[in-house]
Amino acid sequence: MQFDELNVVVREFCESRDWGQYHTPKDLAIGLVTESSELLELFRFKDRTEQSELLADSEKREEMEDELADILFFLLRYADLYDVDLEAALERKLEKNDGRYPEDEYTGSNKKYDE
Amino acid sequence: MQFDELNVVVREFCESRDWGQYHTPKDLAIGLVTESSELLELFRFKDRTEQSELLADSEKREEMEDELADILFFLLRYADLYDVDLEAALERKLEKNDGRYPEDEYTGSNKKYDE
Amino acid sequence: MQFDELNVVVREFCESRDWGQYHTPKDLAIGLVTESSELLELFRFKDRTEQSELLADSEKREEMEDELADILFFLLRYADLYDVDLEAALERKLEKNDGRYPEDEYTGSNKKYDE
Amino acid sequence: MQFDELNVVVREFCESRDWGQYHTPKDLAIGLVTESSELLELFRFKDRTEQSELLADSEKREEMEDELADILFFLLRYADLYDVDLEAALERKLEKNDGRYPEDEYTGSNKKYDE
């Protein structure tokens, strides 16, 4: 399946419930933040070993995948409603980042370009 | 382009910089939260009219698209490193939501299922 | 009660559970983000009228106050563990903001200083 | 200084700029999330050693303190506008948490009560 097809599935889900009235850019951004935060909360206070254990627990893994699905849901809905070509946006952003994080300087480095 | 191809682009970007060592589930979730929050910050204190004006401003729109691209970047990276089939996850989640938000009860409603 | 006294209450709560080992700056910042996000989630998709209704509902209000308490908890814990004088930090920040948002230019304006 | 006095300083800062019109509960919650996220972003991809180095760097420390001040700013503003007694809320929440995280079971444990 491609982005375009998933877009349609998400759109139909929302339109059949008449949710467009709630889906301002601001509220969809709130959707993205709150779902990402629920994902992050799964790992609060957890070290690397505990993170791996969580991924190996099928119940916790499903919870994690549900949060990722919610993020994708709001991302696709946002792009569909406000005419964003996500692929093109990602490619342009990667080109910008390529200039900001040249391989030879940033290999094995977690510095940010503005540090 | 499909998810799989975009995955490869993101993977190559990260591997050529040897960033895998930083990409724990927890830190990628932090990536998702912080980029979503930067998107949200664009709309802080803005009403609907001001949100529309922002979308019509080409510089602001590019900033917004960059944030959406960063979210997609971390989402694809997460799925690729930790073996999540995003499409399958979204479809499963929509089925769950379909049970929680039946059309006849939730049409034109912003109630959450637990209210 | 003053900050200092509340600090002590929070410190004793954490020390009696030996939680210091988990309270890195990064994990306390995750605490602040996730609790703030739970507060925000209460208002997702809600307009001004619905926000007011929520504040007038005693059960919802208690939920809201619990989230604010959690934010204060992590804020005090952070300041206590990493030697931050919150009052001094706030006063210094307000002085900076006073320069960035002069009254005559920003009265009744929601512009950010970098727009 | 006490909460009450800091409240007044924050209130005067906002009122002299006529910002009350923007300070809905939802937008103040957005303020809390976005400032907390900026704090968290300082620690993105950083391990414990790098977090300590950041705290020892005076420029980075000031940045960190500014973010904590912004969180306190929005927290006090929220409490002031919507009649929340933060001290009472924290005390009530700590009592609830005391029941959920009894010392003997949760000492040295990062489990959440619902796991």
Short mmCIF file of C-alpha atoms in Angstrom, two decimals:
data_model
loop_
_atom_site.label_atom_id
_atom_site.label_comp_id
_atom_site.label_asym_id
_atom_site.label_seq_id
_atom_site.Cartn_x
_atom_site.Cartn_y
_atom_site.Cartn_z
CA MET A 1 0.00 0.00 0.00
CA GLN A 2 1.11 3.54 -0.62
CA PHE A 3 0.65 6.81 1.19
CA ASP A 4 -2.14 7.76 -1.16
CA GLU A 5 -4.17 4.69 -0.39
CA LEU A 6 -3.66 4.99 3.36
CA ASN A 7 -4.68 8.64 3.08
CA VAL A 8 -7.99 7.54 1.64
CA VAL A 9 -8.62 5.03 4.42
CA VAL A 10 -7.96 7.70 7.06
CA ARG A 11 -10.06 10.27 5.22
CA GLU A 12 -13.04 7.93 4.99
CA PHE A 13 -12.77 7.08 8.67
CA CYS A 14 -12.90 10.77 9.58
CA GLU A 15 -15.51 11.85 7.05
CA SER A 16 -17.93 9.09 8.00
CA ARG A 17 -17.86 10.62 11.51
CA ASP A 18 -17.95 14.24 10.28
CA TRP A 19 -14.78 15.04 12.19
CA GLY A 20 -13.42 17.60 9.71
CA GLN A 21 -14.84 20.43 11.82
CA TYR A 22 -12.43 19.52 14.64
CA HIS A 23 -9.37 18.96 12.49
CA THR A 24 -7.75 22.38 12.45
CA PRO A 25 -3.97 22.38 11.95
CA LYS A 26 -3.59 23.31 15.61
CA ASP A 27 -5.75 20.45 16.88
CA LEU A 28 -4.09 17.92 14.59
CA ALA A 29 -0.71 19.12 15.89
CA ILE A 30 -2.08 18.57 19.40
CA GLY A 31 -3.02 15.06 18.26
CA LEU A 32 0.56 14.45 17.12
CA VAL A 33 2.08 15.76 20.35
CA THR A 34 -0.25 13.87 22.68
CA GLU A 35 0.11 10.55 20.86
CA SER A 36 3.91 10.92 20.66
CA SER A 37 3.93 11.70 24.36
CA GLU A 38 1.95 8.53 25.10
CA LEU A 39 4.58 6.58 23.18
CA LEU A 40 7.35 8.28 25.15
CA GLU A 41 5.59 7.64 28.45
CA LEU A 42 6.04 3.91 27.87
CA PHE A 43 9.80 4.44 28.23
CA ARG A 44 9.82 6.92 31.13
CA PHE A 45 12.58 6.11 33.62
CA LYS A 46 13.56 3.02 31.57
CA ASP A 47 17.16 2.20 30.64
CA ARG A 48 18.22 0.38 27.46
CA THR A 49 17.73 -3.09 28.92
CA GLU A 50 14.24 -2.24 30.12
CA GLN A 51 13.39 -0.74 26.73
CA SER A 52 14.39 -4.01 25.05
CA GLU A 53 12.32 -5.99 27.53
CA LEU A 54 9.34 -3.82 26.72
CA LEU A 55 9.73 -4.48 23.00
CA ALA A 56 9.85 -8.23 23.69
CA ASP A 57 6.60 -8.17 25.71
CA SER A 58 3.77 -8.78 23.26
CA GLU A 59 1.18 -6.78 25.19
CA LYS A 60 3.47 -3.77 25.60
CA ARG A 61 4.56 -4.06 21.97
CA GLU A 62 0.96 -3.84 20.81
CA GLU A 63 0.50 -0.75 22.98
CA MET A 64 3.62 0.76 21.40
CA GLU A 65 2.43 -0.06 17.90
CA ASP A 66 -0.97 1.48 18.65
CA GLU A 67 0.71 4.74 19.59
CA LEU A 68 2.80 4.72 16.41
CA ALA A 69 -0.40 4.07 14.44
CA ASP A 70 -2.07 7.05 16.11
CA ILE A 71 0.88 9.26 15.13
CA LEU A 72 0.65 8.04 11.53
CA PHE A 73 -3.11 8.62 11.57
CA PHE A 74 -2.75 12.29 12.53
CA LEU A 75 0.21 12.80 10.19
CA LEU A 76 -1.72 11.45 7.18
CA ARG A 77 -4.83 13.37 8.14
CA TYR A 78 -2.83 16.59 8.44
CA ALA A 79 -1.16 16.10 5.07
CA ASP A 80 -4.45 15.22 3.40
CA LEU A 81 -6.43 18.17 4.77
CA TYR A 82 -3.74 20.81 4.29
CA ASP A 83 -2.20 19.67 1.01
CA VAL A 84 1.21 18.57 2.18
CA ASP A 85 3.15 16.14 -0.01
CA LEU A 86 4.88 14.22 2.78
CA GLU A 87 7.33 12.45 0.49
CA ALA A 88 8.45 15.67 -1.16
CA ALA A 89 8.65 17.38 2.24
CA LEU A 90 10.84 14.58 3.60
CA GLU A 91 13.13 14.62 0.60
CA ARG A 92 13.58 18.40 0.80
CA LYS A 93 14.22 18.20 4.54
CA LEU A 94 16.80 15.44 4.13
CA GLU A 95 18.62 17.62 1.60
CA LYS A 96 18.67 20.50 4.09
CA ASN A 97 19.89 18.18 6.84
CA ASP A 98 22.54 16.80 4.52
CA GLY A 99 23.99 20.32 4.34
CA ARG A 100 23.67 20.83 8.09
CA TYR A 101 25.03 17.44 9.09
CA PRO A 102 27.75 16.55 6.56
CA GLU A 103 28.75 12.93 6.86
CA ASP A 104 32.43 13.50 7.55
CA GLU A 105 31.74 15.84 10.46
CA TYR A 106 28.73 14.16 12.01
CA THR A 107 29.53 10.47 11.72
CA GLY A 108 29.13 8.95 15.18
CA SER A 109 28.26 12.35 16.61
CA ASN A 110 25.07 13.43 18.36
CA LYS A 111 25.91 17.12 18.26
CA LYS A 112 23.25 19.41 16.90
CA TYR A 113 24.29 21.69 14.08
CA ASP A 114 23.77 24.78 16.22
CA GLU A 115 25.97 23.74 19.12
CA MET B 1 7.12 6.07 -3.68
CA GLN B 2 6.14 3.64 -0.97
CA PHE B 3 6.89 3.34 2.71
CA ASP B 4 9.53 0.72 1.98
CA GLU B 5 11.46 2.98 -0.35
CA LEU B 6 11.29 5.97 2.00
CA ASN B 7 12.45 3.67 4.80
CA VAL B 8 15.57 2.91 2.81
CA VAL B 9 16.32 6.59 2.19
CA VAL B 10 16.01 7.36 5.89
CA ARG B 11 18.06 4.30 6.85
CA GLU B 12 20.90 5.25 4.52
CA PHE B 13 20.91 8.80 5.83
CA CYS B 14 21.29 7.53 9.39
CA GLU B 15 23.73 4.71 8.68
CA SER B 16 26.09 6.89 6.70
CA ARG B 17 26.40 8.99 9.90
CA ASP B 18 26.57 5.96 12.22
CA TRP B 19 23.59 7.27 14.20
CA GLY B 20 22.16 3.86 15.10
CA GLN B 21 23.88 4.01 18.49
CA TYR B 22 21.68 6.99 19.48
CA HIS B 23 18.42 5.64 18.12
CA THR B 24 16.98 3.81 21.09
CA PRO B 25 13.16 3.57 21.15
CA LYS B 26 13.16 6.14 23.95
CA ASP B 27 15.28 8.67 22.06
CA LEU B 28 13.30 8.23 18.85
CA ALA B 29 10.11 8.80 20.85
CA ILE B 30 11.75 11.98 22.18
CA GLY B 31 12.41 12.90 18.57
CA LEU B 32 8.73 12.45 17.74
CA VAL B 33 7.56 14.51 20.71
CA THR B 34 9.99 17.37 20.21
CA GLU B 35 9.32 17.70 16.48
CA SER B 36 5.54 17.50 17.01
CA SER B 37 5.88 20.17 19.65
CA GLU B 38 7.77 22.44 17.26
CA LEU B 39 4.90 22.01 14.81
CA LEU B 40 2.39 22.85 17.54
CA GLU B 41 4.40 25.89 18.64
CA LEU B 42 3.72 27.48 15.25
CA PHE B 43 0.03 27.65 16.21
CA ARG B 44 0.38 28.71 19.86
CA PHE B 45 -2.18 31.37 20.77
CA LYS B 46 -3.49 31.41 17.17
CA ASP B 47 -7.17 31.24 16.30
CA ARG B 48 -8.59 29.63 13.15
CA THR B 49 -8.15 32.72 11.00
CA GLU B 50 -4.53 33.09 12.04
CA GLN B 51 -3.91 29.41 11.39
CA SER B 52 -5.22 29.84 7.85
CA GLU B 53 -3.02 32.89 7.35
CA LEU B 54 -0.02 30.90 8.47
CA LEU B 55 -0.78 28.17 5.92
CA ALA B 56 -1.01 30.80 3.18
CA ASP B 57 2.40 32.30 4.05
CA SER B 58 5.00 30.45 1.97
CA GLU B 59 7.83 30.83 4.47
CA LYS B 60 5.72 29.65 7.38
CA ARG B 61 4.31 26.84 5.28
CA GLU B 62 7.79 25.57 4.52
CA GLU B 63 8.59 25.67 8.23
CA MET B 64 5.42 23.67 8.91
CA GLU B 65 6.25 21.13 6.20
CA ASP B 66 9.77 20.76 7.61
CA GLU B 67 8.33 19.84 10.99
CA LEU B 68 5.97 17.30 9.41
CA ALA B 69 8.96 15.86 7.53
CA ASP B 70 10.91 15.53 10.80
CA ILE B 71 7.99 13.65 12.35
CA LEU B 72 7.83 11.31 9.37
CA PHE B 73 11.62 10.84 9.55
CA PHE B 74 11.51 9.65 13.15
CA LEU B 75 8.39 7.56 12.54
CA LEU B 76 9.97 5.68 9.64
CA ARG B 77 13.26 5.28 11.50
CA TYR B 78 11.44 3.87 14.51
CA ALA B 79 9.47 1.40 12.41
CA ASP B 80 12.55 0.34 10.49
CA LEU B 81 14.78 -0.25 13.53
CA TYR B 82 12.18 -1.94 15.70
CA ASP B 83 10.32 -4.00 13.10
CA VAL B 84 6.97 -2.26 13.11
CA ASP B 85 4.73 -2.66 10.08
CA LEU B 86 3.15 0.79 10.13
CA GLU B 87 0.44 -0.03 7.63
CA ALA B 88 -0.66 -3.12 9.52
CA ALA B 89 -0.48 -1.20 12.80
CA LEU B 90 -2.68 1.57 11.40
CA GLU B 91 -5.23 -0.85 10.01
CA ARG B 92 -5.45 -2.73 13.30
CA LYS B 93 -5.78 0.53 15.22
CA LEU B 94 -8.53 1.82 12.93
CA GLU B 95 -10.45 -1.39 13.54
CA LYS B 96 -10.14 -0.90 17.29
CA ASN B 97 -11.22 2.74 16.95
CA ASP B 98 -14.13 1.68 14.78
CA GLY B 99 -15.41 -0.32 17.75
CA ARG B 100 -14.73 2.51 20.20
CA TYR B 101 -16.17 5.27 18.03
CA PRO B 102 -19.15 3.77 16.17
CA GLU B 103 -20.28 6.07 13.40
CA ASP B 104 -23.85 6.49 14.58
CA GLU B 105 -22.80 7.62 18.06
CA TYR B 106 -19.74 9.68 17.23
CA THR B 107 -20.74 11.50 14.06
CA GLY B 108 -20.10 15.17 14.64
CA SER B 109 -18.96 14.47 18.16
CA ASN B 110 -15.57 15.20 19.73
CA LYS B 111 -16.23 13.12 22.81
CA LYS B 112 -13.58 10.61 23.74
CA TYR B 113 -14.74 7.04 24.20
CA ASP B 114 -13.88 7.12 27.90
CA GLU B 115 -15.87 10.22 28.79
CA MET C 1 3.85 27.41 52.24
CA GLN C 2 6.89 28.38 50.22
CA PHE C 3 8.81 26.72 47.42
CA ASP C 4 11.43 25.57 49.91
CA GLU C 5 8.92 23.72 52.04
CA LEU C 6 7.20 22.09 49.07
CA ASN C 7 10.63 21.07 47.80
CA VAL C 8 11.19 19.18 51.03
CA VAL C 9 7.86 17.37 50.77
CA VAL C 10 8.63 16.26 47.22
CA ARG C 11 12.19 15.28 48.13
CA GLU C 12 11.03 13.11 51.02
CA PHE C 13 8.42 11.44 48.84
CA CYS C 14 11.09 10.50 46.30
CA GLU C 15 13.86 9.60 48.74
CA SER C 16 11.64 7.29 50.77
CA ARG C 17 11.17 5.32 47.52
CA ASP C 18 14.84 5.58 46.48
CA TRP C 19 13.80 7.14 43.17
CA GLY C 20 16.88 9.38 42.81
CA GLN C 21 18.52 6.80 40.54
CA TYR C 22 15.80 7.37 37.91
CA HIS C 23 15.70 11.16 38.16
CA THR C 24 18.21 12.24 35.54
CA PRO C 25 17.58 15.66 34.00
CA LYS C 26 16.45 13.91 30.82
CA ASP C 27 13.93 11.68 32.58
CA LEU C 28 12.56 14.53 34.68
CA ALA C 29 12.14 16.55 31.47
CA ILE C 30 10.25 13.55 30.06
CA GLY C 31 8.11 13.71 33.20
CA LEU C 32 7.33 17.37 32.52
CA VAL C 33 6.47 16.77 28.86
CA THR C 34 4.28 13.74 29.45
CA GLU C 35 2.30 15.31 32.30
CA SER C 36 1.84 18.56 30.36
CA SER C 37 0.65 16.51 27.42
CA GLU C 38 -1.91 14.72 29.60
CA LEU C 39 -3.19 18.13 30.65
CA LEU C 40 -3.39 19.25 27.03
CA GLU C 41 -5.16 16.05 26.00
CA LEU C 42 -8.11 17.07 28.18
CA PHE C 43 -8.70 19.98 25.78
CA ARG C 44 -8.07 18.21 22.47
CA PHE C 45 -10.62 19.25 19.84
CA LYS C 46 -12.42 21.44 22.41
CA ASP C 47 -13.47 25.02 21.71
CA ARG C 48 -13.65 27.80 24.30
CA THR C 49 -17.16 26.91 25.44
CA GLU C 50 -16.26 23.28 25.90
CA GLN C 51 -13.12 24.26 27.81
CA SER C 52 -15.24 26.29 30.21
CA GLU C 53 -17.66 23.40 30.64
CA LEU C 54 -14.76 21.13 31.49
CA LEU C 55 -13.55 23.55 34.19
CA ALA C 56 -17.05 23.60 35.68
CA ASP C 57 -17.27 19.79 35.90
CA SER C 58 -15.90 18.79 39.29
CA GLU C 59 -14.58 15.40 38.18
CA LYS C 60 -12.81 16.84 35.14
CA ARG C 61 -11.51 19.73 37.23
CA GLU C 62 -9.91 17.33 39.68
CA GLU C 63 -8.29 15.49 36.77
CA MET C 64 -6.97 18.82 35.48
CA GLU C 65 -5.64 19.80 38.89
CA ASP C 66 -3.94 16.41 39.24
CA GLU C 67 -2.07 17.02 35.99
CA LEU C 68 -0.99 20.49 37.16
CA ALA C 69 0.20 18.93 40.42
CA ASP C 70 2.24 16.37 38.50
CA ILE C 71 3.89 19.16 36.52
CA LEU C 72 4.71 21.04 39.72
CA PHE C 73 6.04 17.82 41.24
CA PHE C 74 8.56 17.27 38.44
CA LEU C 75 9.45 20.96 38.31
CA LEU C 76 10.27 21.10 42.03
CA ARG C 77 12.12 17.80 41.88
CA TYR C 78 14.22 19.03 38.95
CA ALA C 79 15.09 22.28 40.68
CA ASP C 80 15.94 20.52 43.92
CA LEU C 81 18.19 17.86 42.39
CA TYR C 82 20.01 20.13 39.94
CA ASP C 83 20.35 23.30 42.03
CA VAL C 84 18.05 25.61 40.13
CA ASP C 85 16.65 28.63 41.97
CA LEU C 86 13.26 28.75 40.25
CA GLU C 87 12.34 32.19 41.54
CA ALA C 88 15.61 33.73 40.38
CA ALA C 89 15.30 31.91 37.04
CA LEU C 90 11.77 33.25 36.53
CA GLU C 91 12.77 36.80 37.41
CA ARG C 92 15.73 36.70 35.03
CA LYS C 93 13.56 35.25 32.27
CA LEU C 94 10.86 37.89 32.75
CA GLU C 95 13.52 40.57 32.38
CA LYS C 96 14.69 39.01 29.12
CA ASN C 97 11.09 38.74 27.91
CA ASP C 98 10.47 42.34 28.89
CA GLY C 99 13.18 43.31 26.40
CA ARG C 100 11.84 40.96 23.74
CA TYR C 101 8.18 41.88 24.19
CA PRO C 102 8.08 45.60 25.02
CA GLU C 103 4.65 46.61 26.27
CA ASP C 104 3.97 49.26 23.67
CA GLU C 105 4.62 46.90 20.77
CA TYR C 106 3.13 43.68 22.13
CA THR C 107 0.01 44.86 23.93
CA GLY C 108 -2.87 42.79 22.59
CA SER C 109 -0.55 40.97 20.22
CA ASN C 110 0.21 37.26 20.04
CA LYS C 111 3.17 37.68 17.72
CA LYS C 112 6.36 35.97 18.72
CA TYR C 113 9.43 38.16 18.91
CA ASP C 114 11.07 36.30 16.03
CA GLU C 115 8.25 36.69 13.54
CA MET D 1 9.13 34.86 47.91
CA GLN D 2 5.99 32.77 47.89
CA PHE D 3 3.74 31.43 45.17
CA ASP D 4 1.28 34.24 45.78
CA GLU D 5 3.87 36.94 45.19
CA LEU D 6 5.25 35.26 42.07
CA ASN D 7 1.69 34.92 40.82
CA VAL D 8 1.31 38.66 41.04
CA VAL D 9 4.52 39.31 39.10
CA VAL D 10 3.39 36.98 36.31
CA ARG D 11 -0.12 38.45 36.29
CA GLU D 12 1.19 41.99 35.96
CA PHE D 13 3.51 40.97 33.15
CA CYS D 14 0.58 39.49 31.22
CA GLU D 15 -1.99 42.15 32.02
CA SER D 16 0.29 45.02 31.01
CA ARG D 17 0.39 43.36 27.56
CA ASP D 18 -3.33 42.50 27.52
CA TRP D 19 -2.54 38.84 26.93
CA GLY D 20 -5.51 37.46 28.87
CA GLN D 21 -7.47 37.05 25.65
CA TYR D 22 -4.97 34.41 24.45
CA HIS D 23 -4.66 32.54 27.72
CA THR D 24 -7.34 29.89 27.41
CA PRO D 25 -6.70 26.69 29.39
CA LYS D 26 -5.92 24.95 26.11
CA ASP D 27 -3.36 27.52 24.98
CA LEU D 28 -1.68 27.63 28.38
CA ALA D 29 -1.46 23.84 28.29
CA ILE D 30 0.16 24.21 24.86
CA GLY D 31 2.58 26.65 26.50
CA LEU D 32 3.46 24.04 29.13
CA VAL D 33 3.98 21.28 26.57
CA THR D 34 6.07 23.33 24.16
CA GLU D 35 8.36 24.76 26.86
CA SER D 36 8.79 21.33 28.48
CA SER D 37 9.62 19.94 25.07
CA GLU D 38 12.29 22.62 24.54
CA LEU D 39 13.81 21.56 27.85
CA LEU D 40 13.74 17.92 26.78
CA GLU D 41 15.27 18.73 23.41
CA LEU D 42 18.45 19.86 25.19
CA PHE D 43 18.95 16.23 26.26
CA ARG D 44 17.96 14.47 23.04
CA PHE D 45 20.33 11.59 22.26
CA LYS D 46 22.42 12.44 25.34
CA ASP D 47 23.58 9.82 27.86
CA ARG D 48 24.13 10.48 31.57
CA THR D 49 27.69 11.74 31.14
CA GLU D 50 26.64 14.17 28.43
CA GLN D 51 23.73 15.36 30.56
CA SER D 52 26.15 16.17 33.38
CA GLU D 53 28.46 17.99 30.99
CA LEU D 54 25.54 20.08 29.82
CA LEU D 55 24.68 21.07 33.39
CA ALA D 56 28.31 22.12 33.95
CA ASP D 57 28.34 24.37 30.87
CA SER D 58 27.25 27.83 32.00
CA GLU D 59 25.68 28.82 28.68
CA LYS D 60 23.71 25.58 28.38
CA ARG D 61 22.73 25.78 32.03
CA GLU D 62 21.24 29.23 31.50
CA GLU D 63 19.29 27.88 28.53
CA MET D 64 18.02 25.04 30.71
CA GLU D 65 17.04 27.43 33.50
CA ASP D 66 15.22 29.65 31.03
CA GLU D 67 13.10 26.69 29.92
CA LEU D 68 12.29 25.80 33.53
CA ALA D 69 11.33 29.44 34.11
CA ASP D 70 8.99 29.35 31.10
CA ILE D 71 7.32 26.23 32.50
CA LEU D 72 6.86 27.92 35.87
CA PHE D 73 5.52 31.03 34.13
CA PHE D 74 2.75 29.10 32.37
CA LEU D 75 2.02 27.00 35.45
CA LEU D 76 1.53 30.07 37.67
CA ARG D 77 -0.48 31.84 34.99
CA TYR D 78 -2.76 28.83 34.60
CA ALA D 79 -3.31 28.53 38.34
CA ASP D 80 -3.97 32.25 38.69
CA LEU D 81 -6.47 32.52 35.84
CA TYR D 82 -8.37 29.31 36.57
CA ASP D 83 -8.38 29.34 40.37
CA VAL D 84 -6.16 26.37 41.08
CA ASP D 85 -4.47 26.19 44.47
CA LEU D 86 -1.24 24.53 43.35
CA GLU D 87 -0.06 23.69 46.84
CA ALA D 88 -3.33 22.01 47.77
CA ALA D 89 -3.39 20.21 44.42
CA LEU D 90 0.14 18.89 44.96
CA GLU D 91 -0.61 17.73 48.48
CA ARG D 92 -3.77 15.92 47.38
CA LYS D 93 -1.92 14.31 44.46
CA LEU D 94 0.94 13.15 46.69
CA GLU D 95 -1.62 11.50 48.95
CA LYS D 96 -3.13 9.68 45.99
CA ASN D 97 0.33 8.65 44.81
CA ASP D 98 1.19 7.47 48.29
CA GLY D 99 -1.66 4.98 47.99
CA ARG D 100 -0.65 3.98 44.46
CA TYR D 101 3.06 3.70 45.16
CA PRO D 102 3.41 2.36 48.70
CA GLU D 103 6.97 2.69 49.94
CA ASP D 104 7.56 -0.97 50.66
CA GLU D 105 6.54 -2.07 47.18
CA TYR D 106 7.99 0.75 45.10
CA THR D 107 11.31 1.46 46.79
CA GLY D 108 13.96 1.34 44.09
CA SER D 109 11.36 0.46 41.48
CA ASN D 110 10.40 2.38 38.34
CA LYS D 111 7.29 0.34 37.69
CA LYS D 112 4.13 2.26 37.10
CA TYR D 113 1.17 1.37 39.26
CA ASP D 114 -0.78 0.07 36.30
CA GLU D 115 1.82 -2.37 35.02
#
